[in-house]
Coordinates of C-alpha atoms in Angstrom, one line a residue:
X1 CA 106.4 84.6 121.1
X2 CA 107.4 84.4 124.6
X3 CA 104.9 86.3 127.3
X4 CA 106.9 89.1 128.5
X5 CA 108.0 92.3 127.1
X6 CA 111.3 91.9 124.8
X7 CA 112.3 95.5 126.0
X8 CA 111.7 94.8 129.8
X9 CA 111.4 91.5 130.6
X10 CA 108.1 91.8 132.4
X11 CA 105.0 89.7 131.6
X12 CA 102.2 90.8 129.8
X13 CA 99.0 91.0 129.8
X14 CA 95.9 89.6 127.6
X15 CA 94.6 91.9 125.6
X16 CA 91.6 91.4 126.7
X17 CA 92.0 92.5 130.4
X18 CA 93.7 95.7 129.0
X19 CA 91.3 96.5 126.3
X20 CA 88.0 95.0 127.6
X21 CA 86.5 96.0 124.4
X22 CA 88.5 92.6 123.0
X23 CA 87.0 90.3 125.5
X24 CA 85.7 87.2 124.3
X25 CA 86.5 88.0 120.9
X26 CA 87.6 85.6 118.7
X27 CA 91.6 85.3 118.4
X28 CA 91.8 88.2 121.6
X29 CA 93.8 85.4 123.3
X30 CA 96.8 85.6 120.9
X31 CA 97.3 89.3 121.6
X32 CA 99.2 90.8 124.8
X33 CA 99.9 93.9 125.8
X34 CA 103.3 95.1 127.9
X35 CA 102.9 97.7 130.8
X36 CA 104.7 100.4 128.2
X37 CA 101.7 99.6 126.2
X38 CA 103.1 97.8 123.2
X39 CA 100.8 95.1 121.9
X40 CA 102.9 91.5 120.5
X41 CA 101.0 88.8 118.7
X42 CA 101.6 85.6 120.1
X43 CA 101.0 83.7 117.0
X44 CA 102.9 85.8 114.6
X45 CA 105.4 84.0 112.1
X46 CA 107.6 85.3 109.6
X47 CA 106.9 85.3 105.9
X48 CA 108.4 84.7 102.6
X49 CA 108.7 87.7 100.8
X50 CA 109.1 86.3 97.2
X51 CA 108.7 88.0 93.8
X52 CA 104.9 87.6 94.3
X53 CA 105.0 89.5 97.2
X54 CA 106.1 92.7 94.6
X55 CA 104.2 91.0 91.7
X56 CA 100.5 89.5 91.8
X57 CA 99.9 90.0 95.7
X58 CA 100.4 93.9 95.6
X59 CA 98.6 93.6 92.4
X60 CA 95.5 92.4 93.9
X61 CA 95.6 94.8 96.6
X62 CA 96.6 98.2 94.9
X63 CA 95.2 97.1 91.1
X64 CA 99.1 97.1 89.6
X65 CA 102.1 95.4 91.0
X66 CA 104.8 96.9 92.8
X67 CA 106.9 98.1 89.9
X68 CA 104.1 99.3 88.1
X69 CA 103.5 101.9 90.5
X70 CA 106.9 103.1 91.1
X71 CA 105.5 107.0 89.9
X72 CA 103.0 106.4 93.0
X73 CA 105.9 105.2 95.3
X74 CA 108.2 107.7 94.2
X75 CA 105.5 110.5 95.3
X76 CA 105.6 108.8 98.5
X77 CA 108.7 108.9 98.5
X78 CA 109.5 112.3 98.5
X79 CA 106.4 113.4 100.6
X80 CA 108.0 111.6 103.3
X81 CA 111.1 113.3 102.4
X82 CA 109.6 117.1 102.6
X83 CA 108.2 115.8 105.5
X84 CA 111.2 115.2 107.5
X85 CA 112.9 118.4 106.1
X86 CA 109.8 120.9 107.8
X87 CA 109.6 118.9 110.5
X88 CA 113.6 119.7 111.4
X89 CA 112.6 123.5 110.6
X90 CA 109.6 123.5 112.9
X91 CA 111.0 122.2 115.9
X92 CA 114.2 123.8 115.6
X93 CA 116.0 120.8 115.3
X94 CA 119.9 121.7 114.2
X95 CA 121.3 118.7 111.6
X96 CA 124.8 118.6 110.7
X97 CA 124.8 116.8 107.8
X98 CA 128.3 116.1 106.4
X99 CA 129.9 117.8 103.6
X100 CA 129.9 115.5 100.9
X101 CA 126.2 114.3 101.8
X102 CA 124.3 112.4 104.6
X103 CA 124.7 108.3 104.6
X104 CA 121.5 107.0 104.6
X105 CA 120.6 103.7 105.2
X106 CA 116.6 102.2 104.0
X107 CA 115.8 98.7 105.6
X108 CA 113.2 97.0 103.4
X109 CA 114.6 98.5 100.9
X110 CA 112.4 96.8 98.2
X111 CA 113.3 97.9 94.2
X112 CA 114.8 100.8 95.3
X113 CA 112.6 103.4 94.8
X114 CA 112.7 105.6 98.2
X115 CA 116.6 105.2 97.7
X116 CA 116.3 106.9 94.0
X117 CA 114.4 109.6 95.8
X118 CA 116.6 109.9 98.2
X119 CA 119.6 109.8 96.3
X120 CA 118.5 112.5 93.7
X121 CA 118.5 114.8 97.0
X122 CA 121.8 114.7 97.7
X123 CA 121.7 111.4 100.0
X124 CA 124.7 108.8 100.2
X125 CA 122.2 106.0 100.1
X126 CA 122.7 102.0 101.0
X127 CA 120.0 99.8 101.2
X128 CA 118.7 96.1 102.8
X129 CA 116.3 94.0 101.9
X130 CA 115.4 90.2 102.5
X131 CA 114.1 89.6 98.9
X132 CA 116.5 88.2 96.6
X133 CA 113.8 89.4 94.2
X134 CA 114.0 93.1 95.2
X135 CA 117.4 93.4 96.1
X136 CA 118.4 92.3 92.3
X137 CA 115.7 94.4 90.7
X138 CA 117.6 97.8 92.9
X139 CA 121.0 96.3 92.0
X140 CA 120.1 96.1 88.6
X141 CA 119.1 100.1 89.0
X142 CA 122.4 100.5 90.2
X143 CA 122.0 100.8 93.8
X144 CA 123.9 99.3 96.8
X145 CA 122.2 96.7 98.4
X146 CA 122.6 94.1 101.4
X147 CA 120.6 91.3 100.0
X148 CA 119.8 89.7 103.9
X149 CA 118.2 90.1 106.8
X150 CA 118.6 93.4 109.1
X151 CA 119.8 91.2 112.0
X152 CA 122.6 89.5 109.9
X153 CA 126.0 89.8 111.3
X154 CA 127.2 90.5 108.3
X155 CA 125.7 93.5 107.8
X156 CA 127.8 95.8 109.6
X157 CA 130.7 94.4 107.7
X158 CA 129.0 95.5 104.5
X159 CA 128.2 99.0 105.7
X160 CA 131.9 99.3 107.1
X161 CA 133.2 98.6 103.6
X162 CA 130.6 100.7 101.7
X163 CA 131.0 103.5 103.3
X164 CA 134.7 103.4 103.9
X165 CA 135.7 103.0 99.8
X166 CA 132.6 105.2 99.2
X167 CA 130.6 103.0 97.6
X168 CA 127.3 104.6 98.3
X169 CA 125.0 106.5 96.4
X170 CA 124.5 104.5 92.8
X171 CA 127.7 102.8 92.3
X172 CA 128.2 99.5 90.4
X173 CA 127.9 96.2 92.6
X174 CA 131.3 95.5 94.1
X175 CA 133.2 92.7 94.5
X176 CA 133.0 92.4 98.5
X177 CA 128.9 93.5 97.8
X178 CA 128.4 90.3 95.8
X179 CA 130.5 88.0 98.5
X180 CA 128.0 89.2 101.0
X181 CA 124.8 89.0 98.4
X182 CA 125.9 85.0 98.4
X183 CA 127.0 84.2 102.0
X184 CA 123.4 85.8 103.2
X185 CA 121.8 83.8 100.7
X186 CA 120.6 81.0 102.8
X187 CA 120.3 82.7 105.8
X188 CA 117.7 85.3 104.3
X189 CA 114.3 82.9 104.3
X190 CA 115.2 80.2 107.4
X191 CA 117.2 82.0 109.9
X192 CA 115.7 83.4 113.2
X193 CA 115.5 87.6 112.9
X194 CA 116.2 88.6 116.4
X195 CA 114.9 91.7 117.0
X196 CA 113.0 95.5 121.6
X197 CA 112.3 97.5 125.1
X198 CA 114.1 97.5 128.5
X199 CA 115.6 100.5 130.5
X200 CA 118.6 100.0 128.9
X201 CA 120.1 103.0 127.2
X202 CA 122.1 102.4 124.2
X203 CA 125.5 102.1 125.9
X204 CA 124.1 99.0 127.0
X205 CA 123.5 98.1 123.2
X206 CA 127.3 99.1 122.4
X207 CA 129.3 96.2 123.4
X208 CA 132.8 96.1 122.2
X209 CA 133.2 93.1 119.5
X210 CA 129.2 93.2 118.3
X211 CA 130.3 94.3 115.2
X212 CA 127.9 97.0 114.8
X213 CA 130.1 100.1 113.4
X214 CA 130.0 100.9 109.9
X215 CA 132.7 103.6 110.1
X216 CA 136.7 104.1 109.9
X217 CA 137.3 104.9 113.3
X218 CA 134.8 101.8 114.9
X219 CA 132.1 104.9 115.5
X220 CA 128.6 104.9 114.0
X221 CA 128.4 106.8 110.3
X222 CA 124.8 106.4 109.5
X223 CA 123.2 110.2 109.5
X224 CA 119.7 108.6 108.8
X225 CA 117.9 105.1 108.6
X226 CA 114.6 104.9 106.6
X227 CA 112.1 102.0 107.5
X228 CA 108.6 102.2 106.0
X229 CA 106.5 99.1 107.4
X230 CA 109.5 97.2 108.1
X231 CA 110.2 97.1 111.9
X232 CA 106.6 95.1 113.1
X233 CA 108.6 91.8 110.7
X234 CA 110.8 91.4 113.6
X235 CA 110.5 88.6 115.5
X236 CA 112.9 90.3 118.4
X237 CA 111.6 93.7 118.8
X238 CA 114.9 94.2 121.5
X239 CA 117.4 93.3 118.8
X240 CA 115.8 95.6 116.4
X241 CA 115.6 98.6 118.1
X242 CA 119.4 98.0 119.6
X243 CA 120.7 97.9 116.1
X244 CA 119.2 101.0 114.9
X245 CA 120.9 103.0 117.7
X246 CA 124.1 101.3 117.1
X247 CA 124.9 102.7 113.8
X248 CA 122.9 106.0 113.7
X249 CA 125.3 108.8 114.8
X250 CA 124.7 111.2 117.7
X251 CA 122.0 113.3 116.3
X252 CA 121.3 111.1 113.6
X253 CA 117.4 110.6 112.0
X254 CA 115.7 107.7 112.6
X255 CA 112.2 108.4 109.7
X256 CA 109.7 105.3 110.4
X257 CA 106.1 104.4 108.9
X258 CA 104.5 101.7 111.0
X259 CA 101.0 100.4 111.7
X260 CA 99.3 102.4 114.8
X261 CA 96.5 100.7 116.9
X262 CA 96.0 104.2 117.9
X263 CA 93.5 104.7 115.5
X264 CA 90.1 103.7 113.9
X265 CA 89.7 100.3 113.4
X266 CA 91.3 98.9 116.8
X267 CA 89.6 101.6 118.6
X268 CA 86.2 101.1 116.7
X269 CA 86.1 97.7 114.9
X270 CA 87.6 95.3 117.3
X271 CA 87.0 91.7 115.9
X272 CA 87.6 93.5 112.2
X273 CA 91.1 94.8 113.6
X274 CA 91.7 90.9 114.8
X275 CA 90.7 89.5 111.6
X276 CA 92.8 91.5 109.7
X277 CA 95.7 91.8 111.8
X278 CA 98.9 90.6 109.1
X279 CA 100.5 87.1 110.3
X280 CA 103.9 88.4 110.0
X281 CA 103.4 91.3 112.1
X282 CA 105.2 90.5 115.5
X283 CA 104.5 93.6 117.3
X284 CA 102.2 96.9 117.2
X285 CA 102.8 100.2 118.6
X286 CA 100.8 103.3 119.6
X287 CA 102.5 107.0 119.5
X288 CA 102.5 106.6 122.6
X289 CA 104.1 103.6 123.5
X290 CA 106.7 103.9 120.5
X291 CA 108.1 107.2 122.2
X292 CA 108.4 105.1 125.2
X293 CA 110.1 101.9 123.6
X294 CA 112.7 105.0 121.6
X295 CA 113.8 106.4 124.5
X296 CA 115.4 103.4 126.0
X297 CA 117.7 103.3 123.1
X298 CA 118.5 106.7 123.3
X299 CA 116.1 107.9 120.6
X300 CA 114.2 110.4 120.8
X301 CA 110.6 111.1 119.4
X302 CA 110.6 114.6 117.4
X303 CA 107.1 114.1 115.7
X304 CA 104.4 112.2 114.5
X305 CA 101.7 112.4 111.9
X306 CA 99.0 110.1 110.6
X307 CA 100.0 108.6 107.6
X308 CA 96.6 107.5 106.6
X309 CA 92.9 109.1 107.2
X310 CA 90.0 106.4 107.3
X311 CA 86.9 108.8 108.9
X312 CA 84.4 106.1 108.1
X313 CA 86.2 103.5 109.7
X314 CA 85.9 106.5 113.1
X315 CA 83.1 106.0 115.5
X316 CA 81.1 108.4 117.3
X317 CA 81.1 111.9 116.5
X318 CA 84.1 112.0 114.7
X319 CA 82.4 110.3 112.1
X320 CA 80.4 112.5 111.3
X321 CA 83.1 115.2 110.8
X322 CA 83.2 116.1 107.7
X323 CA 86.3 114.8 106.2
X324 CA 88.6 118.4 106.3
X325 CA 88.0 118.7 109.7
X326 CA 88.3 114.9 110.6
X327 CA 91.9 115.3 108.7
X328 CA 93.0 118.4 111.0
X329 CA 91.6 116.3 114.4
X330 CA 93.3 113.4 113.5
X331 CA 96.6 115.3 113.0
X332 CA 96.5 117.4 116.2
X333 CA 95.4 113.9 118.2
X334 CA 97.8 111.4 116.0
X335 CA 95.1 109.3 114.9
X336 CA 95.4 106.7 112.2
X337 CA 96.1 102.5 111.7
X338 CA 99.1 103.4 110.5
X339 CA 102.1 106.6 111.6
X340 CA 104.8 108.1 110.3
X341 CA 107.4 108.8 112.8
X342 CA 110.6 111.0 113.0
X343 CA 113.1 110.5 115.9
X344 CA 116.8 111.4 116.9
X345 CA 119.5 109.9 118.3
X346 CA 120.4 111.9 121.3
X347 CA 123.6 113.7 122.0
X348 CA 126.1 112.7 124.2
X349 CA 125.1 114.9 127.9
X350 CA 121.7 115.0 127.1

């Protein structure tokens, strides 16, 4: 990881001068933190996301492997669904959804579960995912899926075809689908993902010729892109970020679970928060600093919520909270190791 913000172009800091909590910690020195307060691993590498990722590794985490607890994923699922929908009540947020549904895209799309969810509500949905392993098992279920990387080139091309012969939603894999499926093939466990935050709105992120239209008329058609603890993989925050605000429409939904150092264990259990910090995780964000890193692509933050509650893992008072009330102060003060997120791609004069 190079030492300066991949949205700015400014050094950073060790974590250690910004946090002084961190210092002389062991592994504090592979951390840095950018003046808009995002925090990049230095050390981070990407990871091979094979069928024991789904299989015998979520196993020994959750006590069943990934398919096993699609019932638990699938309430997940559809929380984070009715989520979004009160959310867009609450703050008064207008959506205008298209008649014959709303194209939504999932990255990380996994076996396909969120997309079932999704689908069953009315969704046109179209996922990726970099496991061959994953992608097969939601082709198999009969959904369209991108077997690559988020930052392929191909991608767009994909999205353009789908959605221009209507082939989202749950229909059979296509011919052009299964071209892409094997031209991404080698490029999904060696290539470099390029992926975040300068003040650069997302004209900047438009160039003719980038390929990055998935529509008839060469304008963005996604009306929402789903990515549950999928964007901290990136190796190039920049890249990342720029994409998504490529092919969301004006007003389109941008619905995000990510890690959150704004919570607990970085701000209680340092050197445990260290230790534990995943290898493939190239970048963390507070509510805070996400907002920040959004808006320079045009996005804009509508709400956040914690999307886990760990009062023992709290220090000080809060602690002691019993744990109703530490659920209602976390929510008001966004408080948690990981967030959900809900943003918008702005109109055009605003």
């Amino acid at each position: 990881m190079p030492a300066f913000c991949q949205h700015t172009r400014k050094p950073l800091k060790p974590l250690e001068d910004v946090y002084p909590a961190f210092h002389g910690l062991e592994k504090a020195e592979d951390f840095a933190v950018s003046e808009n307060g995002i925090i990049y691993y230095l050390k981070a590498r990407s990871l091979d996301y094979g069928p024991d990722y789904f299989l015998s590794e979520y196993e020994a985490q959750y006590g069943k492997s990934y398919l096993d607890d699609e019932p638990n994923l699938r309430r997940l699922s559809a929380s984070r669904l009715d989520w979004m929908d009160q959310t867009l009540v609450v703050s008064g947020a207008k959506v205008d959804w298209p008649e014959q549904g709303p194209a939504l895209l999932e990255i990380g799309s996994a076996a396909g579960f969120f997309l079932d969810e999704a689908n069953d509500r009315g969704y046109r949905t179209l996922g990726v995912e970099i496991s061959d392993f994953a992608s097969n098992f939601a082709r198999g279920r009969g959904h369209s899926i991108f077997a690559g990387s988020f930052s392929s080139a191909d991608l767009s091309g994909f999205l353009a075809a789908a959605l221009g012969n209507g082939k989202v939603g749950k229909p059979e894999p296509n011919h052009w689908e299964t071209q892409a499926l094997e031209a991404n093939r080698s490029e999904t466990k060696d290539s470099p993902t390029t992926d975040r935050r300068g003040k650069m709105k997302v004209e900047n992120a438009s160039q003719p010729g980038e390929g990055d239209a998935p529509s008839h008329n060469g304008q963005a058609a996604l009306d929402l892109i789903a990515a549950f603890y999928t964007l901290e993989h990136f190796p190039d925050q920049q890249f990342a970020f720029k994409r998504l605000a490529r092919l969301l429409k004006p007003g389109g939904l941008l619905l995000l679970s990510i890690p959150s150092y704004h919570g607990p264990l970085f701000r209680c259990s340092p050197q445990t928060w260290l230790s534990s910090h995943p290898e493939d995780h190239f970048a963390d964000y507070s509510p805070d600093s996400l907002a920040l890193t959004l808006e320079l692509y045009g996005l804009k933050q509508i709400a956040v919520r914690p999307a886990s509650f760990h009062r023992k893992r709290a220090c000080g008072w809060i602690r002691y909270l019993g744990d109703g009330f530490y659920k209602k102060w976390a929510l008001k003060h966004e408080f948690g190791d990981t967030m959900e997120v809900l943003a918008r791609k702005e109109l055009p004069g605003h």
